[in-house]
Coordinates of C-alpha atoms and ligand atoms in Angstrom, one line a residue:
M1 CA -4.1 -18.5 -13.6
C2 CA -6.2 -21.5 -14.8
G3 CA -6.7 -24.7 -12.6
I4 CA -6.8 -28.2 -14.1
V5 CA -7.9 -31.4 -12.7
G6 CA -7.9 -34.9 -14.1
Y7 CA -9.2 -38.2 -12.8
I8 CA -8.8 -41.8 -13.9
G9 CA -9.9 -44.7 -11.9
Y10 CA -12.8 -46.6 -10.6
R11 CA -15.0 -43.7 -9.2
D12 CA -17.4 -41.5 -10.8
A13 CA -15.1 -38.8 -12.4
Y14 CA -17.6 -35.8 -12.5
P15 CA -18.0 -35.2 -8.6
I16 CA -14.3 -35.4 -8.3
I17 CA -13.5 -32.9 -11.0
I18 CA -16.1 -30.4 -10.1
K19 CA -15.0 -30.5 -6.5
G20 CA -11.4 -30.2 -7.6
L21 CA -12.4 -27.1 -9.8
H22 CA -13.9 -25.6 -6.8
R23 CA -10.7 -25.9 -4.8
L24 CA -8.7 -24.5 -7.7
E25 CA -11.1 -21.7 -8.6
Y26 CA -8.7 -19.2 -6.8
R27 CA -6.5 -19.6 -9.8
G28 CA -9.1 -18.2 -12.3
Y29 CA -12.7 -18.0 -12.3
D30 CA -14.0 -16.5 -15.7
S31 CA -15.0 -19.7 -17.3
A32 CA -15.0 -23.5 -16.7
G33 CA -15.3 -26.7 -18.6
I34 CA -15.0 -30.4 -18.3
A35 CA -14.6 -33.4 -20.5
L36 CA -15.8 -36.9 -19.5
F37 CA -15.5 -40.3 -21.4
D38 CA -18.9 -42.0 -20.8
K39 CA -19.4 -44.4 -23.8
Q40 CA -18.3 -41.5 -25.9
L41 CA -16.1 -38.4 -25.3
K42 CA -18.3 -35.6 -24.0
V43 CA -17.2 -31.9 -23.5
F44 CA -19.1 -29.2 -21.6
K45 CA -18.0 -25.8 -21.1
K46 CA -19.2 -22.3 -20.0
A47 CA -18.3 -18.8 -19.2
G48 CA -18.7 -18.0 -15.7
K49 CA -17.9 -19.7 -12.5
V50 CA -17.6 -23.5 -11.8
V51 CA -21.1 -23.2 -10.2
D52 CA -22.4 -21.9 -13.6
L53 CA -20.9 -24.9 -15.3
E54 CA -22.5 -27.1 -12.8
N55 CA -26.1 -25.5 -13.6
F56 CA -25.4 -26.0 -17.1
V57 CA -24.9 -29.7 -17.0
K58 CA -27.4 -30.4 -14.0
D59 CA -29.9 -32.3 -16.3
V60 CA -27.1 -34.2 -18.4
E61 CA -26.2 -37.8 -17.2
L62 CA -22.5 -37.6 -16.5
G63 CA -21.2 -40.9 -16.1
G64 CA -17.6 -42.2 -16.6
S65 CA -14.6 -42.9 -14.4
I66 CA -12.2 -40.8 -16.5
G67 CA -12.2 -37.1 -17.1
M68 CA -10.7 -33.6 -16.7
G69 CA -11.8 -30.2 -15.8
H70 CA -10.6 -26.5 -16.1
T71 CA -11.2 -23.2 -14.5
R72 CA -9.9 -20.3 -16.6
W73 CA -8.2 -16.9 -16.2
A74 CA -8.3 -15.5 -19.8
T75 CA -4.9 -14.7 -21.5
H76 CA -5.7 -15.3 -25.1
G77 CA -9.4 -14.6 -25.9
A78 CA -12.1 -13.1 -23.7
P79 CA -14.0 -15.1 -21.4
S80 CA -16.8 -16.8 -23.4
D81 CA -18.3 -20.2 -23.9
R82 CA -16.1 -20.9 -27.1
N83 CA -13.0 -19.8 -25.5
S84 CA -13.5 -21.9 -22.4
H85 CA -11.6 -25.3 -22.0
P86 CA -11.5 -28.0 -23.1
H87 CA -10.5 -27.3 -26.6
S88 CA -11.0 -30.1 -29.3
S89 CA -9.3 -31.2 -32.4
G90 CA -11.1 -30.6 -35.9
D91 CA -12.4 -34.3 -35.6
R92 CA -13.2 -33.8 -32.0
K93 CA -11.7 -37.0 -31.1
L94 CA -9.1 -35.1 -28.9
T95 CA -9.4 -32.8 -26.5
I96 CA -7.1 -30.7 -24.1
I97 CA -7.1 -28.4 -21.0
H98 CA -4.1 -26.1 -20.7
N99 CA -2.7 -23.8 -18.0
G100 CA -0.1 -21.3 -19.5
I101 CA 0.6 -19.5 -22.6
I102 CA 1.7 -21.1 -26.1
E103 CA 3.9 -18.1 -27.1
N104 CA 4.5 -19.2 -30.8
Y105 CA 0.9 -20.0 -31.4
G106 CA 0.3 -17.4 -34.0
I107 CA 2.7 -18.9 -36.6
I108 CA 1.6 -22.5 -35.8
K109 CA -2.0 -21.4 -36.3
E110 CA -1.2 -19.8 -39.6
T111 CA 0.5 -23.0 -40.9
L112 CA -2.4 -25.1 -39.7
I113 CA -5.0 -22.7 -41.2
N114 CA -3.1 -23.0 -44.5
K115 CA -3.4 -26.9 -44.2
G116 CA -7.1 -26.5 -43.8
H117 CA -7.6 -26.5 -40.1
V118 CA -10.6 -24.5 -38.8
F119 CA -10.4 -23.0 -35.4
K120 CA -13.4 -22.3 -33.1
S121 CA -11.7 -20.1 -30.6
D122 CA -9.3 -17.4 -30.2
T123 CA -7.2 -19.3 -27.7
D124 CA -3.4 -20.5 -28.1
T125 CA -4.5 -23.8 -26.5
E126 CA -6.7 -24.7 -29.3
V127 CA -3.6 -24.6 -31.6
L128 CA -1.7 -27.1 -29.6
I129 CA -4.5 -29.8 -29.9
H130 CA -4.7 -29.2 -33.6
L131 CA -1.0 -29.6 -34.0
V132 CA -1.2 -32.9 -32.3
E133 CA -4.0 -33.9 -34.8
D134 CA -2.0 -32.5 -37.7
I135 CA 1.1 -34.6 -36.6
Q136 CA -1.0 -37.6 -36.3
E137 CA -2.4 -37.2 -39.7
E138 CA 0.9 -36.5 -41.4
T139 CA 3.1 -38.9 -39.8
G140 CA 0.7 -41.7 -38.5
L141 CA 2.5 -41.6 -35.0
D142 CA 0.5 -42.9 -32.1
L143 CA -0.9 -40.3 -29.7
R144 CA 1.6 -40.5 -27.2
E145 CA 4.5 -39.8 -29.6
A146 CA 2.4 -37.0 -31.5
V147 CA 1.9 -35.3 -28.2
R148 CA 5.6 -35.5 -27.5
V149 CA 6.5 -34.2 -30.8
A150 CA 4.0 -31.3 -30.7
L151 CA 5.4 -30.3 -27.3
N152 CA 8.9 -30.1 -28.8
K153 CA 7.6 -27.6 -31.5
V154 CA 5.8 -25.2 -28.9
I155 CA 7.5 -22.4 -27.1
G156 CA 6.0 -21.1 -23.9
A157 CA 4.5 -22.5 -20.6
Y158 CA 2.0 -25.3 -20.1
A159 CA 0.4 -27.7 -18.0
I160 CA -1.8 -29.6 -20.2
V161 CA -4.1 -32.8 -20.0
I162 CA -5.2 -34.5 -23.2
M163 CA -7.9 -37.1 -23.6
S164 CA -8.8 -39.1 -26.7
A165 CA -11.9 -40.7 -27.8
D166 CA -10.0 -43.4 -29.2
E167 CA -7.9 -44.3 -26.1
P168 CA -10.6 -43.8 -23.3
D169 CA -8.3 -45.4 -20.8
L170 CA -5.5 -42.7 -21.0
L171 CA -4.7 -39.2 -19.8
I172 CA -1.7 -37.5 -21.1
A173 CA -0.4 -34.8 -18.8
A174 CA 2.7 -32.6 -19.4
R175 CA 4.3 -29.6 -17.8
K176 CA 6.7 -26.8 -18.7
G177 CA 6.7 -23.9 -16.3
S178 CA 3.0 -24.3 -15.0
P179 CA 2.6 -26.4 -12.0
M180 CA 1.1 -30.1 -12.0
V181 CA 0.9 -32.5 -9.2
I182 CA -0.2 -36.3 -9.8
G183 CA -2.0 -38.0 -6.9
V184 CA -1.2 -41.7 -6.8
G185 CA -4.1 -43.9 -5.5
K186 CA -4.8 -47.6 -5.6
G187 CA -6.1 -48.2 -9.4
E188 CA -6.5 -44.6 -9.7
Y189 CA -4.6 -41.3 -10.4
F190 CA -5.4 -37.7 -9.9
I191 CA -3.9 -34.8 -11.7
A192 CA -4.3 -31.2 -10.6
S193 CA -2.5 -27.8 -10.8
D194 CA -1.9 -28.2 -6.9
A195 CA -2.5 -30.9 -4.2
T196 CA -5.8 -29.5 -3.0
P197 CA -8.1 -31.4 -5.1
I198 CA -6.0 -34.5 -4.3
V199 CA -5.6 -34.5 -0.7
E200 CA -8.9 -36.2 0.3
Y201 CA -8.1 -39.2 -1.8
T202 CA -4.5 -39.8 -1.4
K203 CA -1.4 -38.2 0.4
N204 CA 1.0 -39.6 -2.1
V205 CA 1.8 -37.3 -4.9
I206 CA 4.3 -36.8 -7.6
Y207 CA 5.3 -33.2 -8.7
L208 CA 5.8 -33.4 -12.4
N209 CA 9.0 -31.6 -13.5
D210 CA 9.4 -29.3 -16.3
N211 CA 9.6 -31.0 -19.8
E212 CA 8.0 -34.3 -18.4
I213 CA 5.1 -36.1 -20.0
A214 CA 3.0 -38.5 -18.0
F215 CA 0.9 -41.3 -19.5
V216 CA -1.6 -42.2 -16.9
R217 CA -3.9 -45.2 -17.0
R218 CA -5.8 -46.8 -14.3
E219 CA -3.1 -49.3 -13.3
D220 CA 0.1 -47.7 -14.4
L221 CA 1.8 -44.5 -14.8
L222 CA 4.7 -43.9 -17.2
I223 CA 6.7 -40.7 -17.0
K224 CA 9.1 -39.8 -19.9
N225 CA 11.0 -36.5 -20.7
I226 CA 10.2 -34.6 -23.7
D227 CA 13.3 -36.1 -25.2
N228 CA 11.7 -39.6 -24.8
T229 CA 14.0 -40.9 -21.7
V230 CA 11.9 -42.7 -19.1
Q231 CA 11.9 -41.0 -15.8
T232 CA 11.6 -42.4 -12.3
P233 CA 9.2 -40.4 -10.3
Y234 CA 9.7 -39.6 -6.6
I235 CA 6.5 -40.0 -4.5
H236 CA 6.1 -37.3 -1.8
E237 CA 3.7 -37.5 1.2
L238 CA 1.5 -34.6 1.5
D239 CA 1.4 -32.6 4.8
L240 CA -2.1 -31.0 4.1
K241 CA -5.2 -31.5 6.1
L242 CA -8.7 -31.2 4.6
E243 CA -9.9 -28.8 7.2
M244 CA -7.3 -26.3 5.9
L245 CA -9.3 -25.9 2.8
E246 CA -12.6 -25.3 4.4
K247 CA -14.1 -22.0 5.4
G248 CA -14.4 -23.4 9.1
G249 CA -17.5 -21.2 9.9
Y250 CA -16.2 -17.9 8.6
D251 CA -18.2 -16.0 5.9
H252 CA -15.1 -15.8 3.6
F253 CA -11.7 -17.4 3.2
M254 CA -10.1 -14.0 3.5
L255 CA -11.6 -13.5 7.0
K256 CA -10.7 -17.0 8.2
E257 CA -7.1 -16.3 6.9
I258 CA -6.8 -12.9 8.6
Y259 CA -7.9 -14.6 12.0
E260 CA -5.6 -17.5 11.5
Q261 CA -2.5 -15.1 11.6
P262 CA -1.6 -15.7 15.3
R263 CA -1.4 -19.4 14.4
S264 CA 0.4 -19.0 11.0
I265 CA 3.0 -16.7 12.5
R266 CA 3.5 -19.1 15.5
D267 CA 3.8 -22.0 13.0
C268 CA 6.3 -20.0 11.0
M269 CA 8.6 -19.5 14.0
R270 CA 8.1 -23.0 15.6
G271 CA 11.5 -24.6 16.1
R272 CA 13.2 -21.7 14.6
I273 CA 13.7 -19.4 17.5
Y274 CA 15.2 -19.8 20.9
P275 CA 14.7 -16.4 22.6
Q276 CA 16.5 -17.2 26.1
E277 CA 19.6 -18.4 24.2
G278 CA 19.4 -15.7 21.7
K279 CA 19.5 -18.2 18.6
V280 CA 17.9 -18.2 15.4
Q281 CA 17.9 -21.7 13.6
L282 CA 16.9 -21.9 9.8
G283 CA 17.5 -25.4 8.9
G284 CA 16.8 -24.6 5.0
I285 CA 19.7 -22.2 4.7
K286 CA 22.1 -23.8 7.2
E287 CA 24.3 -25.0 4.5
Y288 CA 25.0 -21.5 3.2
T289 CA 25.9 -20.0 6.5
E290 CA 29.5 -19.4 5.5
K291 CA 28.4 -17.8 2.1
L292 CA 26.2 -15.4 4.3
K293 CA 29.3 -14.1 6.0
N294 CA 30.9 -13.1 2.6
I295 CA 27.9 -11.6 0.6
D296 CA 28.2 -8.1 -0.6
R297 CA 24.6 -7.5 -1.3
I298 CA 20.9 -8.9 -1.2
I299 CA 18.5 -8.6 -3.9
I300 CA 15.1 -9.4 -3.2
V301 CA 12.9 -10.2 -6.1
A302 CA 9.1 -10.7 -5.8
C303 CA 5.5 -9.5 -7.2
G304 CA 2.5 -8.0 -5.6
T305 CA 2.0 -8.5 -1.8
S306 CA 5.3 -10.5 -1.8
W307 CA 7.1 -7.6 -3.0
H308 CA 5.7 -5.5 -0.2
A309 CA 7.0 -8.2 2.3
G310 CA 10.3 -7.8 0.5
L311 CA 10.3 -4.1 1.3
V312 CA 9.8 -4.6 4.9
G313 CA 12.6 -7.2 4.7
E314 CA 14.9 -4.4 3.2
Y315 CA 14.5 -2.3 6.5
L316 CA 15.0 -5.3 8.8
I317 CA 17.8 -6.8 7.0
E318 CA 19.8 -3.5 6.5
E319 CA 19.0 -2.3 10.2
Y320 CA 20.2 -5.5 11.9
A321 CA 22.4 -7.4 9.5
R322 CA 23.9 -4.3 7.9
V323 CA 24.1 -5.8 4.4
P324 CA 22.8 -3.6 1.4
V325 CA 19.5 -4.6 0.1
E326 CA 17.7 -3.8 -3.1
V327 CA 14.1 -4.9 -3.6
E328 CA 13.0 -5.4 -7.2
Y329 CA 9.7 -6.3 -9.0
A330 CA 10.5 -9.6 -10.7
S331 CA 9.1 -8.4 -13.8
E332 CA 11.1 -5.4 -14.0
F333 CA 14.4 -7.0 -12.8
R334 CA 14.4 -9.8 -15.5
Y335 CA 13.9 -7.3 -18.4
R336 CA 16.9 -5.3 -17.5
N337 CA 20.3 -6.4 -17.8
P338 CA 20.9 -6.4 -14.0
I339 CA 24.5 -6.4 -12.6
I340 CA 24.8 -9.5 -10.3
T341 CA 27.8 -11.2 -9.1
E342 CA 28.6 -14.3 -7.4
K343 CA 28.9 -12.5 -4.0
D344 CA 25.1 -11.4 -4.4
L345 CA 22.4 -13.4 -2.5
V346 CA 19.0 -13.2 -4.2
I347 CA 15.9 -13.9 -2.1
A348 CA 12.8 -14.7 -4.0
I349 CA 9.5 -14.3 -2.2
S350 CA 6.5 -16.0 -3.5
Q351 CA 3.3 -17.3 -1.7
S352 CA 2.4 -19.8 -4.5
G353 CA 5.9 -20.6 -5.5
E354 CA 4.8 -20.5 -9.2
T355 CA 4.7 -16.9 -10.2
A356 CA 6.2 -16.7 -13.8
D357 CA 8.1 -13.4 -13.5
T358 CA 9.6 -14.5 -10.2
M359 CA 10.6 -17.8 -11.7
A360 CA 12.2 -15.9 -14.6
A361 CA 14.1 -13.6 -12.3
I362 CA 15.5 -16.6 -10.4
E363 CA 16.9 -18.2 -13.7
L364 CA 18.5 -15.1 -14.7
A365 CA 20.2 -14.5 -11.4
K366 CA 21.2 -18.2 -11.3
E367 CA 22.8 -17.9 -14.7
K368 CA 24.9 -14.9 -13.4
G369 CA 26.1 -16.9 -10.5
A370 CA 24.3 -15.6 -7.5
T371 CA 23.0 -17.7 -4.6
I372 CA 19.3 -18.0 -4.6
F373 CA 17.0 -18.5 -1.5
G374 CA 13.3 -18.8 -1.7
I375 CA 10.6 -17.8 0.8
C376 CA 7.6 -19.7 -0.3
N377 CA 4.4 -20.9 1.2
V378 CA 3.4 -23.9 -1.1
V379 CA 5.4 -26.7 -0.3
G380 CA 7.0 -28.5 -3.4
A381 CA 6.0 -25.7 -5.8
S382 CA 8.4 -24.7 -8.8
I383 CA 10.3 -21.8 -6.9
P384 CA 11.4 -23.8 -3.8
R385 CA 12.5 -26.4 -6.2
T386 CA 14.6 -24.1 -8.3
T387 CA 16.3 -22.2 -5.6
H388 CA 19.5 -23.2 -3.9
A389 CA 18.1 -23.1 -0.4
G390 CA 15.1 -21.6 1.3
V391 CA 12.8 -21.1 4.1
Y392 CA 8.9 -22.2 4.0
T393 CA 6.5 -19.6 5.6
H394 CA 4.4 -22.7 6.7
A395 CA 1.1 -20.5 6.8
G396 CA -1.0 -23.3 5.6
P397 CA -3.0 -23.0 2.2
E398 CA -4.1 -19.4 1.4
I399 CA -7.2 -19.5 -0.5
G400 CA -8.5 -15.6 -0.5
V401 CA -7.1 -14.3 -3.5
A402 CA -6.1 -11.1 -1.6
S403 CA -3.0 -12.4 0.5
T404 CA -3.0 -11.9 4.2
K405 CA -1.6 -14.7 6.4
A406 CA 1.0 -15.4 3.7
F407 CA 2.3 -11.7 3.9
T408 CA 2.6 -11.7 7.7
A409 CA 4.2 -15.1 7.4
Q410 CA 6.7 -13.7 4.7
V411 CA 7.6 -10.8 7.0
T412 CA 8.2 -13.3 9.9
V413 CA 10.6 -15.2 7.9
L414 CA 12.3 -12.1 6.6
T415 CA 12.7 -11.0 10.2
L416 CA 14.2 -14.4 11.3
M417 CA 16.3 -14.0 8.3
A418 CA 17.6 -10.6 9.1
F419 CA 18.3 -11.8 12.6
Y420 CA 20.0 -14.9 11.3
I421 CA 22.2 -13.2 9.0
A422 CA 23.0 -10.5 11.7
Q423 CA 24.0 -13.4 14.0
Q424 CA 26.3 -15.1 11.5
R425 CA 28.1 -11.9 10.2
G426 CA 28.5 -10.7 13.9
A427 CA 26.5 -7.4 13.4
I428 CA 24.3 -7.9 16.4
T429 CA 25.2 -8.5 20.2
Q430 CA 23.9 -11.5 21.8
S431 CA 21.8 -9.5 24.3
K432 CA 20.1 -7.6 21.6
L433 CA 19.3 -10.8 20.0
V434 CA 17.8 -12.1 23.1
E435 CA 15.7 -8.9 23.4
L436 CA 14.6 -9.0 19.9
L437 CA 13.7 -12.7 19.9
T438 CA 11.7 -12.2 23.1
G439 CA 9.9 -9.5 21.4
L440 CA 9.2 -11.5 18.3
N441 CA 8.0 -14.6 20.3
E442 CA 5.2 -12.5 21.7
I443 CA 3.9 -11.4 18.4
P444 CA 1.3 -14.1 18.0
E445 CA -0.4 -13.1 21.1
L446 CA -0.3 -9.4 20.1
V447 CA -1.8 -10.1 16.6
E448 CA -4.5 -12.0 18.7
K449 CA -5.0 -8.6 20.6
A450 CA -5.0 -6.6 17.4
L451 CA -7.8 -8.5 16.0
K452 CA -10.0 -7.7 18.8
S453 CA -10.5 -4.2 17.2
D454 CA -12.6 -5.8 14.4
D455 CA -16.0 -4.6 15.5
H456 CA -14.5 -1.1 15.9
I457 CA -12.9 -1.4 12.4
K458 CA -16.2 -2.5 11.1
K459 CA -17.9 0.7 12.2
I460 CA -15.1 2.8 10.6
A461 CA -15.6 0.8 7.4
A462 CA -19.2 1.8 7.2
K463 CA -18.3 5.4 7.3
F464 CA -16.1 5.2 4.2
K465 CA -17.5 2.3 2.2
D466 CA -18.7 4.9 -0.4
S467 CA -15.3 6.6 -0.8
T468 CA -13.9 6.5 -4.4
N469 CA -10.4 7.2 -3.3
C470 CA -8.2 6.6 -0.2
L471 CA -4.7 7.4 0.6
F472 CA -2.4 5.2 2.8
L473 CA 0.7 6.8 4.4
G474 CA 3.5 5.5 6.5
R475 CA 7.2 6.0 7.1
G476 CA 10.1 3.6 7.5
S477 CA 9.0 0.0 7.6
S478 CA 5.3 1.2 7.8
F479 CA 5.7 2.5 4.3
P480 CA 5.4 -1.0 2.8
V481 CA 2.5 -1.6 5.2
A482 CA 0.9 1.4 3.6
L483 CA 1.3 0.1 0.1
E484 CA -0.1 -3.3 1.2
G485 CA -3.1 -1.5 2.9
A486 CA -3.8 0.2 -0.4
L487 CA -3.6 -2.7 -2.3
K488 CA -5.8 -4.9 -0.1
L489 CA -8.5 -2.2 -0.4
K490 CA -8.2 -1.6 -4.2
E491 CA -8.1 -5.5 -4.9
I492 CA -11.3 -6.4 -3.1
S493 CA -13.3 -3.3 -2.9
Y494 CA -12.3 -1.5 -6.1
I495 CA -11.9 1.8 -4.4
H496 CA -8.8 3.6 -5.9
A497 CA -6.2 3.5 -3.3
E498 CA -2.5 4.7 -3.2
G499 CA 0.1 4.0 -0.7
Y500 CA 2.9 6.4 -0.2
P501 CA 5.7 7.4 2.1
A502 CA 4.1 9.9 4.4
A503 CA 6.7 12.6 3.8
E504 CA 6.3 12.2 0.0
M505 CA 2.7 13.1 0.2
K506 CA 3.9 16.8 -0.1
H507 CA 5.2 16.0 -3.5
G508 CA 2.1 15.4 -5.2
P509 CA -0.8 13.4 -3.4
I510 CA -1.5 16.4 -1.2
A511 CA -3.3 18.0 -4.2
L512 CA -5.9 15.3 -4.0
I513 CA -6.8 15.8 -0.3
D514 CA -10.2 17.4 0.3
A515 CA -13.2 16.7 2.5
D516 CA -14.0 13.5 0.5
M517 CA -10.6 12.0 1.0
P518 CA -10.0 9.4 3.6
V519 CA -6.3 9.2 4.6
V520 CA -5.2 6.2 6.5
F521 CA -2.0 6.8 8.6
I522 CA 0.4 4.3 10.3
A523 CA 1.1 6.6 13.2
T524 CA 2.7 4.3 15.9
K525 CA 5.0 5.1 18.6
D526 CA 8.4 4.6 16.7
S527 CA 11.3 6.6 15.5
S528 CA 9.3 8.4 12.9
Y529 CA 6.2 9.1 15.1
E530 CA 6.8 12.9 15.4
K531 CA 7.2 13.3 11.7
V532 CA 4.1 11.5 11.1
V533 CA 2.2 13.5 13.5
S534 CA 3.2 16.6 11.4
N535 CA 2.0 14.9 8.3
I536 CA -1.5 14.1 10.0
Q537 CA -1.7 17.8 10.7
E538 CA -1.0 18.8 7.2
V539 CA -3.9 16.5 6.1
K540 CA -6.2 17.7 8.8
A541 CA -5.4 21.3 7.6
R542 CA -6.8 20.5 4.2
S543 CA -10.0 18.9 5.5
G544 CA -8.9 15.3 4.7
H545 CA -10.4 12.5 6.9
V546 CA -7.9 10.7 9.0
I547 CA -8.0 7.3 10.2
A548 CA -4.8 6.6 12.2
I549 CA -3.4 3.2 13.4
V550 CA -1.8 4.1 16.6
T551 CA 0.1 2.5 19.4
E552 CA -2.1 1.5 22.4
G553 CA -2.5 4.4 24.8
D554 CA -1.5 7.1 22.3
T555 CA -3.2 10.5 23.1
E556 CA -1.5 12.9 20.7
V557 CA -2.9 11.4 17.4
K558 CA -6.2 10.5 19.0
G559 CA -6.6 14.3 19.6
M560 CA -6.3 15.0 16.0
A561 CA -7.4 12.0 13.9
D562 CA -11.2 11.6 13.1
Y563 CA -10.9 7.7 14.0
V564 CA -8.0 5.8 15.5
I565 CA -7.4 2.0 15.7
E566 CA -5.0 0.8 18.4
I567 CA -2.5 -1.9 18.0
P568 CA -0.4 -3.2 21.0
A569 CA 3.0 -1.7 21.7
S570 CA 5.9 -3.7 20.4
G571 CA 9.5 -3.5 19.5
E572 CA 10.0 -1.2 16.4
A573 CA 10.9 -4.3 14.2
F574 CA 7.5 -5.9 14.7
V575 CA 5.2 -3.0 13.9
P576 CA 4.6 -4.1 10.3
L577 CA 3.4 -7.5 11.7
L578 CA 0.8 -5.7 14.0
A579 CA -0.1 -2.6 11.7
T580 CA -1.0 -4.7 8.8
I581 CA -3.9 -6.5 10.7
P582 CA -6.2 -3.5 10.9
L583 CA -5.6 -2.6 7.3
Q584 CA -6.7 -6.1 6.2
L585 CA -9.8 -6.0 8.2
L586 CA -10.7 -2.5 7.1
A587 CA -10.4 -3.6 3.3
Y588 CA -12.4 -6.7 4.1
H589 CA -15.3 -5.0 5.7
I590 CA -15.5 -2.1 3.1
A591 CA -15.5 -4.9 0.4
V592 CA -18.3 -7.0 2.2
M593 CA -20.4 -3.7 2.6
R594 CA -19.9 -2.9 -1.1
D595 CA -21.2 -6.5 -1.9
C596 CA -17.9 -7.4 -3.7
N597 CA -16.7 -11.0 -4.2
V598 CA -14.1 -10.8 -1.5
D599 CA -12.6 -14.2 -2.1
Q600 CA -12.5 -14.0 -5.9
P601 CA -12.2 -10.4 -6.8
R602 CA -12.7 -9.3 -10.5
N603 CA -9.9 -9.9 -13.0
L604 CA -7.4 -11.2 -10.4
A605 CA -6.0 -14.6 -9.8
K606 CA -4.0 -16.0 -7.0
S607 CA -1.3 -17.6 -8.9
V608 CA 0.0 -15.7 -11.9
T609 CA 1.8 -18.2 -14.1
V610 CA 1.8 -16.0 -17.2
E611 CA 4.4 -13.2 -17.8
Ligands
G6P701 C1 -1.2 -12.3 -7.5 C2 -1.8 -12.4 -6.3 C3 -1.2 -11.6 -5.2 C4 0.4 -12.1 -4.8 C5 1.0 -12.0 -6.4 C6 2.4 -12.7 -6.3 O1 -1.2 -11.0 -8.0 O2 -3.2 -12.0 -6.6 O3 -1.9 -11.9 -3.8 O4 0.8 -11.2 -4.0 O5 0.4 -12.7 -7.3 O6 2.3 -14.0 -5.8 P1 3.2 -14.9 -5.2 O7 2.5 -16.4 -5.2 O8 4.4 -14.9 -6.0 O9 3.4 -14.4 -3.9

């Protein structure tokens, strides 16, 4: 959802900015641009990926130790050279990069056009920089003040950086609703949408808050609130290692992240479970233990893959903690008038911690008095800073746009939460908890085992790579797994795929089944096994091709499915964590065989900071 990078210091700015843009490319990749001050203000921009921008400027001398760059995910205006960022003022002395949306840009643009401003792009961003220019012309205010006044006039979300030809030792950065991190070096500062472009230069970062403006020069940094009060920033230390941001020998980040799951699930549980004692410890929500005893209901809000994790959470929490759970798309929840009381607990799930709809849902629930927990992966992101309490997933940076290890880490945290709430509310016996935690503790090893089917899955992928449609069916907590399997396939291979509760197939999707339709069943040995077996027969009777995820040693489904993929036996509660693995690999291999850009699928972005 657009990535922004800025640098001011003593090093060459260009390589730092380009490298940073590559790191942030997961946020958007339809066009890219840079601005540098090298004796004069220079701006270069191009539709396409960051590499296209690099080729575009390869013969240009790009010096200077101050600059900024942008990688775009189009909102207003199609991807094109002229809609790429940076955007400049009429006199070309000011230039801006922006992540977010200026909602009232239309009315401001109209006023500015009437005053003689001429716009070169279709973007909302260009309006903002013309507004700053206009304020300066009309009032004679200096740039810092003009930016502050302009930001008071706009409605919407933004993380921006502004450069001026007249003040070549200044970057002005501001945020409202879109993320922004400032790296603090010695005689240098870095600005970025997240910490990944910064980590190799400094571990000291400031997370800019909403409505803050930073005036960044080589030797000093001044942060003010939009109402002009000076702020004292808090410097955090990053817990991020450079190797986490590299492919580490894998062909794609997605494959690396699939293979990281034994580790990421283990990291997620570390220090949180004590199987022999039958104890779950969640430091992030400890203070709310009393509250958990008295809640009436849990509402889970999330988007995309995180919403699927929420659905798994619903099964687990209702089963073990016996609290009613509702799972809502954040985007729908916020535009109803939901009934929320102080006795509700809202759990917001978000890998990035920045999703705009999830943020807005949190604000709404907060206004209505609910307690809000977050389950996030990116430390220090907006959502974990907005919620009352929460639990990080600790999956490490997820770079592939299709979420994999973040999903299994979210499901792991929800499993822990279900057990924790059950424990606090006395809904579970100690011996059952010992049994469950012992089972959970083995999951990283079993995931490792599930990954061993990779070659077999690759062969199955080869058979179905040219399919145009695919159905994914499961029951109980395997239904969200089916949804997630379908989402993975459609996101990265562009094959139309639907996830359905297996029994619902008879109410519509069965009409689609013919000899060209692959149907993926999650048919593990659990409480709905027999029913799923019947559903498989219904598909076979209509000539559908069945690929079944089965429990190791299964013979019944093996006898009727065209292909089976075994996963290790586990307690029923943990099937989602294991059954997801082959579906991720299936989608991955099919996408690779179709020559798709696995890590950066078309039209998608990893972090959706617009509504
Ligand atoms: C985008 C990403 C998905 C992700 C969803 C929610 O659509 O491409 O992978 O599941 O946003 O993101 P969040 O960061 O809130 O989990």
